[in-house]
Amino acid sequence: MTLVMGIVNVTPDSFSDGGRYLDADAAIAHARALRAAGADLLDVGGESTRPGAERVGAAVEQARVLPVVTALAAEGAVVSIDTMNAATALAAVAAGARIVNDVSGGLADPDMLPAIAGTDADIVLQHWRGHSADMYAHAEYADVRSDLVREVAARAAAATAAGIPASRVIVDPGIGFGKRGPQNWEALRALDALVGLGHRVLVGTSRKGFIADALREISAEAPAAEVTEQRRDLATAVTSVLAAQAGAWAVRVHDVSATRDALGVLSRWEGR
């Protein structure tokens, strides 16, 4: 059964829910609600990686996330720390996080892979071609499928070379990162090849711009038309089911309830 990772953005500027849970108590309450709705994992992040986002310092990031990680881990939740900073990753693991979700695949901080090798934490290595401020400048591919799989395999190899056992490596196609609209659909169609690398695969499509673009096209709306969270969440649930069918280990979402329902229907369809 594909797991559901609930998103806990402890930030003022994340693209979907930035600012709603910047206060630690609000973030903890939100995380508890996600867990009650069926989240298997909770991904806590203190730095926005939306397109155009600016970096924040490690001290600010840690001040945001560590109280949340500590509280949730103490309650028995399986916590993932969403960070590109090795110092933050180590502090979060010490506070109880069991997974480090590095959207840069270990490229933003050269200390990340050796740091995680010295812990028992798993690591998510996402496909990445540059920081949010200019990531679309690197969205040029000879072939999305082959380039994606080759680059993800290289990051997984770098992790094992740094001393992280392959059993602790999770890969992510990096939907929305350094990929323009249609390229994201090509990346999703490459999930079978990513699964074939032999690592667990995490997929995060939740509420992203390429989904809104597709919904506008489907309904013949103007390119700038507003697409509600409800519509994005429904479309996200569909992509989560398709990702599960392709062999994804987990899906990272804002709306846990809708995703849990969709995956439950898939389970019934498949007779499980």
PDB file of C-alpha atoms in Angstrom:
ATOM      1  CA  MET A   1       0.000   0.000   0.000  1.00  0.00           C
ATOM      2  CA  THR A   2       1.361   3.398  -0.992  1.00  0.00           C
ATOM      3  CA  LEU A   3       1.991   5.601   2.053  1.00  0.00           C
ATOM      4  CA  VAL A   4       0.665   9.147   2.483  1.00  0.00           C
ATOM      5  CA  MET A   5       3.067  11.905   3.546  1.00  0.00           C
ATOM      6  CA  GLY A   6       1.320  14.989   4.914  1.00  0.00           C
ATOM      7  CA  ILE A   7       2.869  18.396   4.270  1.00  0.00           C
ATOM      8  CA  VAL A   8       3.586  20.688   7.236  1.00  0.00           C
ATOM      9  CA  ASN A   9       4.961  24.001   5.965  1.00  0.00           C
ATOM     10  CA  VAL A  10       6.304  26.057   8.867  1.00  0.00           C
ATOM     11  CA  THR A  11       6.950  28.993   6.535  1.00  0.00           C
ATOM     12  CA  PRO A  12       5.546  32.421   5.690  1.00  0.00           C
ATOM     13  CA  ASP A  13       5.814  31.961   1.919  1.00  0.00           C
ATOM     14  CA  SER A  14       5.170  28.414   0.689  1.00  0.00           C
ATOM     15  CA  PHE A  15       3.147  28.503  -2.520  1.00  0.00           C
ATOM     16  CA  SER A  16      -0.059  26.896  -1.216  1.00  0.00           C
ATOM     17  CA  ASP A  17      -0.351  27.392   2.523  1.00  0.00           C
ATOM     18  CA  GLY A  18       2.506  29.695   3.425  1.00  0.00           C
ATOM     19  CA  GLY A  19       1.876  31.574   6.663  1.00  0.00           C
ATOM     20  CA  ARG A  20      -1.011  29.426   7.892  1.00  0.00           C
ATOM     21  CA  TYR A  21       1.246  27.330  10.116  1.00  0.00           C
ATOM     22  CA  LEU A  22       4.282  29.523  10.768  1.00  0.00           C
ATOM     23  CA  ASP A  23       3.483  29.503  14.496  1.00  0.00           C
ATOM     24  CA  ALA A  24       4.790  26.274  16.045  1.00  0.00           C
ATOM     25  CA  ASP A  25       1.547  25.539  17.894  1.00  0.00           C
ATOM     26  CA  ALA A  26      -0.460  25.992  14.700  1.00  0.00           C
ATOM     27  CA  ALA A  27       1.926  23.737  12.798  1.00  0.00           C
ATOM     28  CA  ILE A  28       1.738  21.040  15.468  1.00  0.00           C
ATOM     29  CA  ALA A  29      -2.064  21.203  15.520  1.00  0.00           C
ATOM     30  CA  HIS A  30      -2.151  20.958  11.715  1.00  0.00           C
ATOM     31  CA  ALA A  31       0.213  17.985  11.763  1.00  0.00           C
ATOM     32  CA  ARG A  32      -1.958  16.234  14.332  1.00  0.00           C
ATOM     33  CA  ALA A  33      -4.977  16.789  12.100  1.00  0.00           C
ATOM     34  CA  LEU A  34      -3.124  15.339   9.121  1.00  0.00           C
ATOM     35  CA  ARG A  35      -2.138  12.319  11.174  1.00  0.00           C
ATOM     36  CA  ALA A  36      -5.732  11.844  12.361  1.00  0.00           C
ATOM     37  CA  ALA A  37      -6.833  11.999   8.712  1.00  0.00           C
ATOM     38  CA  GLY A  38      -4.542   9.098   7.898  1.00  0.00           C
ATOM     39  CA  ALA A  39      -1.076  10.490   7.187  1.00  0.00           C
ATOM     40  CA  ASP A  40       1.577   7.804   7.622  1.00  0.00           C
ATOM     41  CA  LEU A  41       4.414  10.341   7.541  1.00  0.00           C
ATOM     42  CA  LEU A  42       4.672  14.057   8.322  1.00  0.00           C
ATOM     43  CA  ASP A  43       7.056  16.206   6.273  1.00  0.00           C
ATOM     44  CA  VAL A  44       8.068  19.326   8.215  1.00  0.00           C
ATOM     45  CA  GLY A  45       9.781  22.144   6.351  1.00  0.00           C
ATOM     46  CA  GLY A  46      10.986  25.590   7.351  1.00  0.00           C
ATOM     47  CA  GLU A  47      12.151  26.938   3.986  1.00  0.00           C
ATOM     48  CA  SER A  48       9.899  27.487   0.996  1.00  0.00           C
ATOM     49  CA  THR A  49      11.028  25.949  -2.287  1.00  0.00           C
ATOM     50  CA  ARG A  50       8.283  27.518  -4.412  1.00  0.00           C
ATOM     51  CA  PRO A  51       9.445  29.042  -7.721  1.00  0.00           C
ATOM     52  CA  GLY A  52      11.333  32.254  -7.031  1.00  0.00           C
ATOM     53  CA  ALA A  53      11.729  31.654  -3.296  1.00  0.00           C
ATOM     54  CA  GLU A  54      14.764  33.100  -1.537  1.00  0.00           C
ATOM     55  CA  ARG A  55      16.933  31.025   0.784  1.00  0.00           C
ATOM     56  CA  VAL A  56      16.674  31.383   4.558  1.00  0.00           C
ATOM     57  CA  GLY A  57      19.482  30.931   7.056  1.00  0.00           C
ATOM     58  CA  ALA A  58      19.935  27.704   8.983  1.00  0.00           C
ATOM     59  CA  ALA A  59      19.260  29.414  12.322  1.00  0.00           C
ATOM     60  CA  VAL A  60      15.882  30.721  11.126  1.00  0.00           C
ATOM     61  CA  GLU A  61      15.015  27.387   9.565  1.00  0.00           C
ATOM     62  CA  GLN A  62      15.844  25.478  12.740  1.00  0.00           C
ATOM     63  CA  ALA A  63      13.944  27.904  14.960  1.00  0.00           C
ATOM     64  CA  ARG A  64      10.867  27.192  12.837  1.00  0.00           C
ATOM     65  CA  VAL A  65      11.073  23.420  12.552  1.00  0.00           C
ATOM     66  CA  LEU A  66      12.770  21.971  15.619  1.00  0.00           C
ATOM     67  CA  PRO A  67       9.941  22.640  18.113  1.00  0.00           C
ATOM     68  CA  VAL A  68       7.517  21.027  15.655  1.00  0.00           C
ATOM     69  CA  VAL A  69       9.727  18.000  14.962  1.00  0.00           C
ATOM     70  CA  THR A  70      10.383  17.497  18.672  1.00  0.00           C
ATOM     71  CA  ALA A  71       6.703  17.598  19.612  1.00  0.00           C
ATOM     72  CA  LEU A  72       5.532  15.311  16.812  1.00  0.00           C
ATOM     73  CA  ALA A  73       8.289  12.751  17.280  1.00  0.00           C
ATOM     74  CA  ALA A  74       7.519  12.633  21.010  1.00  0.00           C
ATOM     75  CA  GLU A  75       3.945  11.674  20.089  1.00  0.00           C
ATOM     76  CA  GLY A  76       5.179   8.766  17.977  1.00  0.00           C
ATOM     77  CA  ALA A  77       4.722  10.317  14.546  1.00  0.00           C
ATOM     78  CA  VAL A  78       7.094   9.333  11.746  1.00  0.00           C
ATOM     79  CA  VAL A  79       8.632  12.694  10.931  1.00  0.00           C
ATOM     80  CA  SER A  80      10.497  13.753   7.812  1.00  0.00           C
ATOM     81  CA  ILE A  81      12.504  16.971   7.770  1.00  0.00           C
ATOM     82  CA  ASP A  82      12.325  18.889   4.499  1.00  0.00           C
ATOM     83  CA  THR A  83      15.676  20.670   4.275  1.00  0.00           C
ATOM     84  CA  MET A  84      18.682  21.233   2.029  1.00  0.00           C
ATOM     85  CA  ASN A  85      20.876  22.139   4.993  1.00  0.00           C
ATOM     86  CA  ALA A  86      23.008  19.418   6.605  1.00  0.00           C
ATOM     87  CA  ALA A  87      23.100  21.189   9.982  1.00  0.00           C
ATOM     88  CA  THR A  88      19.307  21.419  10.057  1.00  0.00           C
ATOM     89  CA  ALA A  89      19.004  17.791   8.989  1.00  0.00           C
ATOM     90  CA  LEU A  90      21.262  16.621  11.813  1.00  0.00           C
ATOM     91  CA  ALA A  91      19.473  18.776  14.384  1.00  0.00           C
ATOM     92  CA  ALA A  92      16.097  17.437  13.245  1.00  0.00           C
ATOM     93  CA  VAL A  93      17.288  13.832  13.346  1.00  0.00           C
ATOM     94  CA  ALA A  94      18.564  14.446  16.873  1.00  0.00           C
ATOM     95  CA  ALA A  95      15.093  15.802  17.701  1.00  0.00           C
ATOM     96  CA  GLY A  96      13.451  12.626  16.405  1.00  0.00           C
ATOM     97  CA  ALA A  97      13.076  12.930  12.626  1.00  0.00           C
ATOM     98  CA  ARG A  98      13.538   9.611  10.857  1.00  0.00           C
ATOM     99  CA  ILE A  99      13.716  10.821   7.246  1.00  0.00           C
ATOM    100  CA  VAL A 100      15.591  13.706   5.642  1.00  0.00           C
ATOM    101  CA  ASN A 101      13.830  15.025   2.546  1.00  0.00           C
ATOM    102  CA  ASP A 102      16.429  16.953   0.538  1.00  0.00           C
ATOM    103  CA  VAL A 103      14.846  18.508  -2.546  1.00  0.00           C
ATOM    104  CA  SER A 104      18.322  19.208  -3.919  1.00  0.00           C
ATOM    105  CA  GLY A 105      19.310  15.542  -3.888  1.00  0.00           C
ATOM    106  CA  GLY A 106      22.319  16.351  -1.723  1.00  0.00           C
ATOM    107  CA  LEU A 107      23.656  18.956  -4.154  1.00  0.00           C
ATOM    108  CA  ALA A 108      22.866  22.186  -2.277  1.00  0.00           C
ATOM    109  CA  ASP A 109      25.026  21.311   0.725  1.00  0.00           C
ATOM    110  CA  PRO A 110      28.106  19.130   0.137  1.00  0.00           C
ATOM    111  CA  ASP A 111      27.994  18.068   3.786  1.00  0.00           C
ATOM    112  CA  MET A 112      24.518  16.528   3.500  1.00  0.00           C
ATOM    113  CA  LEU A 113      25.319  13.013   2.289  1.00  0.00           C
ATOM    114  CA  PRO A 114      28.250  12.348   4.644  1.00  0.00           C
ATOM    115  CA  ALA A 115      26.239  13.828   7.518  1.00  0.00           C
ATOM    116  CA  ILE A 116      23.295  11.505   6.930  1.00  0.00           C
ATOM    117  CA  ALA A 117      25.633   8.548   6.469  1.00  0.00           C
ATOM    118  CA  GLY A 118      26.549   8.973  10.123  1.00  0.00           C
ATOM    119  CA  THR A 119      22.946   8.619  11.262  1.00  0.00           C
ATOM    120  CA  ASP A 120      20.237   5.968  10.988  1.00  0.00           C
ATOM    121  CA  ALA A 121      17.940   8.263   9.023  1.00  0.00           C
ATOM    122  CA  ASP A 122      16.607   7.557   5.554  1.00  0.00           C
ATOM    123  CA  ILE A 123      17.151  10.216   2.889  1.00  0.00           C
ATOM    124  CA  VAL A 124      14.958  11.377   0.022  1.00  0.00           C
ATOM    125  CA  LEU A 125      16.997  12.478  -2.980  1.00  0.00           C
ATOM    126  CA  GLN A 126      14.911  14.597  -5.313  1.00  0.00           C
ATOM    127  CA  HIS A 127      15.766  15.390  -8.922  1.00  0.00           C
ATOM    128  CA  TRP A 128      17.079  18.956  -8.883  1.00  0.00           C
ATOM    129  CA  ARG A 129      18.835  21.308 -11.253  1.00  0.00           C
ATOM    130  CA  GLY A 130      19.124  24.492  -9.235  1.00  0.00           C
ATOM    131  CA  HIS A 131      17.628  26.650  -6.530  1.00  0.00           C
ATOM    132  CA  SER A 132      14.090  27.963  -6.758  1.00  0.00           C
ATOM    133  CA  ALA A 133      15.171  31.461  -7.757  1.00  0.00           C
ATOM    134  CA  ASP A 134      16.349  30.306 -11.187  1.00  0.00           C
ATOM    135  CA  MET A 135      15.392  26.642 -11.545  1.00  0.00           C
ATOM    136  CA  TYR A 136      13.465  27.108 -14.780  1.00  0.00           C
ATOM    137  CA  ALA A 137      16.614  28.365 -16.467  1.00  0.00           C
ATOM    138  CA  HIS A 138      17.813  24.753 -16.266  1.00  0.00           C
ATOM    139  CA  ALA A 139      14.664  23.128 -17.665  1.00  0.00           C
ATOM    140  CA  GLU A 140      16.271  21.962 -20.898  1.00  0.00           C
ATOM    141  CA  TYR A 141      16.278  18.223 -21.589  1.00  0.00           C
ATOM    142  CA  ALA A 142      17.378  16.066 -24.503  1.00  0.00           C
ATOM    143  CA  ASP A 143      14.765  13.580 -23.299  1.00  0.00           C
ATOM    144  CA  VAL A 144      12.983  14.073 -19.979  1.00  0.00           C
ATOM    145  CA  ARG A 145      12.629  10.373 -19.210  1.00  0.00           C
ATOM    146  CA  SER A 146      16.215   9.331 -19.891  1.00  0.00           C
ATOM    147  CA  ASP A 147      17.786  12.485 -18.445  1.00  0.00           C
ATOM    148  CA  LEU A 148      15.674  12.248 -15.295  1.00  0.00           C
ATOM    149  CA  VAL A 149      16.441   8.594 -14.641  1.00  0.00           C
ATOM    150  CA  ARG A 150      20.160   9.057 -15.307  1.00  0.00           C
ATOM    151  CA  GLU A 151      20.450  12.075 -13.005  1.00  0.00           C
ATOM    152  CA  VAL A 152      18.428  10.470 -10.201  1.00  0.00           C
ATOM    153  CA  ALA A 153      20.514   7.291 -10.460  1.00  0.00           C
ATOM    154  CA  ALA A 154      23.657   9.408 -10.173  1.00  0.00           C
ATOM    155  CA  ARG A 155      22.429  11.000  -6.938  1.00  0.00           C
ATOM    156  CA  ALA A 156      21.515   7.614  -5.478  1.00  0.00           C
ATOM    157  CA  ALA A 157      24.996   6.363  -6.393  1.00  0.00           C
ATOM    158  CA  ALA A 158      26.537   9.403  -4.720  1.00  0.00           C
ATOM    159  CA  ALA A 159      24.599   8.616  -1.552  1.00  0.00           C
ATOM    160  CA  THR A 160      25.771   5.028  -1.419  1.00  0.00           C
ATOM    161  CA  ALA A 161      29.323   6.141  -2.175  1.00  0.00           C
ATOM    162  CA  ALA A 162      29.076   8.485   0.832  1.00  0.00           C
ATOM    163  CA  GLY A 163      28.182   5.522   3.037  1.00  0.00           C
ATOM    164  CA  ILE A 164      24.377   5.572   3.042  1.00  0.00           C
ATOM    165  CA  PRO A 165      23.057   2.030   2.475  1.00  0.00           C
ATOM    166  CA  ALA A 166      20.833   1.685  -0.582  1.00  0.00           C
ATOM    167  CA  SER A 167      18.039   0.482   1.715  1.00  0.00           C
ATOM    168  CA  ARG A 168      17.929   3.981   3.255  1.00  0.00           C
ATOM    169  CA  VAL A 169      17.771   5.835  -0.059  1.00  0.00           C
ATOM    170  CA  ILE A 170      14.454   7.132  -1.439  1.00  0.00           C
ATOM    171  CA  VAL A 171      14.256   8.929  -4.792  1.00  0.00           C
ATOM    172  CA  ASP A 172      11.850  11.578  -6.050  1.00  0.00           C
ATOM    173  CA  PRO A 173      11.310  12.786  -9.647  1.00  0.00           C
ATOM    174  CA  GLY A 174      11.120  16.407  -8.487  1.00  0.00           C
ATOM    175  CA  ILE A 175       7.789  17.336  -9.999  1.00  0.00           C
ATOM    176  CA  GLY A 176       7.658  21.099 -10.457  1.00  0.00           C
ATOM    177  CA  PHE A 177      11.395  21.542  -9.890  1.00  0.00           C
ATOM    178  CA  GLY A 178      13.349  22.621 -12.964  1.00  0.00           C
ATOM    179  CA  LYS A 179      10.557  21.366 -15.195  1.00  0.00           C
ATOM    180  CA  ARG A 180       8.095  23.369 -17.236  1.00  0.00           C
ATOM    181  CA  GLY A 181       4.440  22.313 -17.476  1.00  0.00           C
ATOM    182  CA  PRO A 182       4.444  19.408 -19.983  1.00  0.00           C
ATOM    183  CA  GLN A 183       7.825  18.178 -18.739  1.00  0.00           C
ATOM    184  CA  ASN A 184       6.188  17.292 -15.427  1.00  0.00           C
ATOM    185  CA  TRP A 185       3.797  14.910 -17.158  1.00  0.00           C
ATOM    186  CA  GLU A 186       6.755  13.329 -18.946  1.00  0.00           C
ATOM    187  CA  ALA A 187       8.495  12.914 -15.586  1.00  0.00           C
ATOM    188  CA  LEU A 188       5.425  11.216 -14.138  1.00  0.00           C
ATOM    189  CA  ARG A 189       5.291   8.857 -17.100  1.00  0.00           C
ATOM    190  CA  ALA A 190       8.873   7.880 -16.192  1.00  0.00           C
ATOM    191  CA  LEU A 191       7.896   6.563 -12.758  1.00  0.00           C
ATOM    192  CA  ASP A 192       8.167   2.951 -13.902  1.00  0.00           C
ATOM    193  CA  ALA A 193      11.807   3.547 -14.811  1.00  0.00           C
ATOM    194  CA  LEU A 194      12.512   5.265 -11.490  1.00  0.00           C
ATOM    195  CA  VAL A 195      10.919   2.374  -9.609  1.00  0.00           C
ATOM    196  CA  GLY A 196      13.127   0.093 -11.700  1.00  0.00           C
ATOM    197  CA  LEU A 197      16.228   1.639 -10.118  1.00  0.00           C
ATOM    198  CA  GLY A 198      15.399  -0.419  -7.020  1.00  0.00           C
ATOM    199  CA  HIS A 199      14.876   2.399  -4.530  1.00  0.00           C
ATOM    200  CA  ARG A 200      11.653   3.531  -2.901  1.00  0.00           C
ATOM    201  CA  VAL A 201      10.039   6.374  -4.860  1.00  0.00           C
ATOM    202  CA  LEU A 202       8.319   9.422  -3.347  1.00  0.00           C
ATOM    203  CA  VAL A 203       6.046  11.498  -5.588  1.00  0.00           C
ATOM    204  CA  GLY A 204       4.887  15.035  -4.834  1.00  0.00           C
ATOM    205  CA  THR A 205       2.367  16.623  -7.205  1.00  0.00           C
ATOM    206  CA  SER A 206       0.134  18.304  -4.640  1.00  0.00           C
ATOM    207  CA  ARG A 207      -1.566  21.511  -5.840  1.00  0.00           C
ATOM    208  CA  LYS A 208       1.318  22.295  -8.193  1.00  0.00           C
ATOM    209  CA  GLY A 209       1.095  24.701 -11.079  1.00  0.00           C
ATOM    210  CA  PHE A 210       1.185  22.118 -13.842  1.00  0.00           C
ATOM    211  CA  ILE A 211      -1.978  20.564 -12.393  1.00  0.00           C
ATOM    212  CA  ALA A 212      -3.724  23.951 -12.390  1.00  0.00           C
ATOM    213  CA  ASP A 213      -2.575  24.501 -15.977  1.00  0.00           C
ATOM    214  CA  ALA A 214      -4.053  21.159 -17.019  1.00  0.00           C
ATOM    215  CA  LEU A 215      -7.356  21.925 -15.282  1.00  0.00           C
ATOM    216  CA  ARG A 216      -7.610  25.270 -17.071  1.00  0.00           C
ATOM    217  CA  GLU A 217      -7.008  23.586 -20.407  1.00  0.00           C
ATOM    218  CA  ILE A 218      -9.502  20.805 -19.694  1.00  0.00           C
ATOM    219  CA  SER A 219     -12.232  23.301 -18.813  1.00  0.00           C
ATOM    220  CA  ALA A 220     -11.210  25.837 -21.507  1.00  0.00           C
ATOM    221  CA  GLU A 221     -10.594  28.563 -18.936  1.00  0.00           C
ATOM    222  CA  ALA A 222      -8.388  31.597 -19.444  1.00  0.00           C
ATOM    223  CA  PRO A 223      -4.677  30.928 -18.715  1.00  0.00           C
ATOM    224  CA  ALA A 224      -4.757  33.211 -15.679  1.00  0.00           C
ATOM    225  CA  ALA A 225      -8.037  31.875 -14.263  1.00  0.00           C
ATOM    226  CA  GLU A 226      -8.008  30.968 -10.581  1.00  0.00           C
ATOM    227  CA  VAL A 227      -8.098  27.231  -9.864  1.00  0.00           C
ATOM    228  CA  THR A 228      -9.439  26.426  -6.408  1.00  0.00           C
ATOM    229  CA  GLU A 229      -7.657  24.272  -3.861  1.00  0.00           C
ATOM    230  CA  GLN A 230     -10.563  21.840  -4.029  1.00  0.00           C
ATOM    231  CA  ARG A 231     -10.043  21.259  -7.745  1.00  0.00           C
ATOM    232  CA  ARG A 232      -6.283  20.965  -7.323  1.00  0.00           C
ATOM    233  CA  ASP A 233      -6.748  18.467  -4.482  1.00  0.00           C
ATOM    234  CA  LEU A 234      -9.094  16.302  -6.557  1.00  0.00           C
ATOM    235  CA  ALA A 235      -6.625  16.268  -9.441  1.00  0.00           C
ATOM    236  CA  THR A 236      -3.794  15.561  -6.986  1.00  0.00           C
ATOM    237  CA  ALA A 237      -5.699  12.544  -5.658  1.00  0.00           C
ATOM    238  CA  VAL A 238      -5.959  11.213  -9.221  1.00  0.00           C
ATOM    239  CA  THR A 239      -2.207  11.591  -9.763  1.00  0.00           C
ATOM    240  CA  SER A 240      -1.616   9.895  -6.406  1.00  0.00           C
ATOM    241  CA  VAL A 241      -3.612   6.870  -7.527  1.00  0.00           C
ATOM    242  CA  LEU A 242      -1.705   6.723 -10.814  1.00  0.00           C
ATOM    243  CA  ALA A 243       1.594   7.051  -8.932  1.00  0.00           C
ATOM    244  CA  ALA A 244       0.557   4.191  -6.658  1.00  0.00           C
ATOM    245  CA  GLN A 245      -0.248   2.052  -9.680  1.00  0.00           C
ATOM    246  CA  ALA A 246       3.224   2.848 -11.044  1.00  0.00           C
ATOM    247  CA  GLY A 247       4.799   1.560  -7.825  1.00  0.00           C
ATOM    248  CA  ALA A 248       5.342   4.715  -5.754  1.00  0.00           C
ATOM    249  CA  TRP A 249       6.294   4.048  -2.139  1.00  0.00           C
ATOM    250  CA  ALA A 250       4.638   7.270  -0.927  1.00  0.00           C
ATOM    251  CA  VAL A 251       2.887  10.413  -2.123  1.00  0.00           C
ATOM    252  CA  ARG A 252       3.424  13.832  -0.544  1.00  0.00           C
ATOM    253  CA  VAL A 253       0.188  15.835  -0.269  1.00  0.00           C
ATOM    254  CA  HIS A 254      -1.599  18.722   1.417  1.00  0.00           C
ATOM    255  CA  ASP A 255      -5.033  17.059   1.507  1.00  0.00           C
ATOM    256  CA  VAL A 256      -4.501  13.760   3.291  1.00  0.00           C
ATOM    257  CA  SER A 257      -8.182  12.816   3.522  1.00  0.00           C
ATOM    258  CA  ALA A 258      -8.848  12.998  -0.226  1.00  0.00           C
ATOM    259  CA  THR A 259      -5.677  11.073  -0.985  1.00  0.00           C
ATOM    260  CA  ARG A 260      -6.384   8.414   1.623  1.00  0.00           C
ATOM    261  CA  ASP A 261      -9.884   7.950   0.180  1.00  0.00           C
ATOM    262  CA  ALA A 262      -8.570   7.703  -3.375  1.00  0.00           C
ATOM    263  CA  LEU A 263      -5.921   5.156  -2.439  1.00  0.00           C
ATOM    264  CA  GLY A 264      -8.512   3.199  -0.466  1.00  0.00           C
ATOM    265  CA  VAL A 265     -10.743   2.986  -3.541  1.00  0.00           C
ATOM    266  CA  LEU A 266      -7.751   1.784  -5.564  1.00  0.00           C
ATOM    267  CA  SER A 267      -7.114  -0.891  -2.950  1.00  0.00           C
ATOM    268  CA  ARG A 268     -10.700  -2.112  -3.245  1.00  0.00           C
ATOM    269  CA  TRP A 269     -10.456  -2.054  -7.052  1.00  0.00           C
ATOM    270  CA  GLU A 270      -7.401  -4.262  -6.842  1.00  0.00           C
ATOM    271  CA  GLY A 271      -9.094  -6.602  -4.351  1.00  0.00           C
ATOM    272  CA  ARG A 272      -6.914  -5.716  -1.372  1.00  0.00           C
TER     273      ARG A 272
END
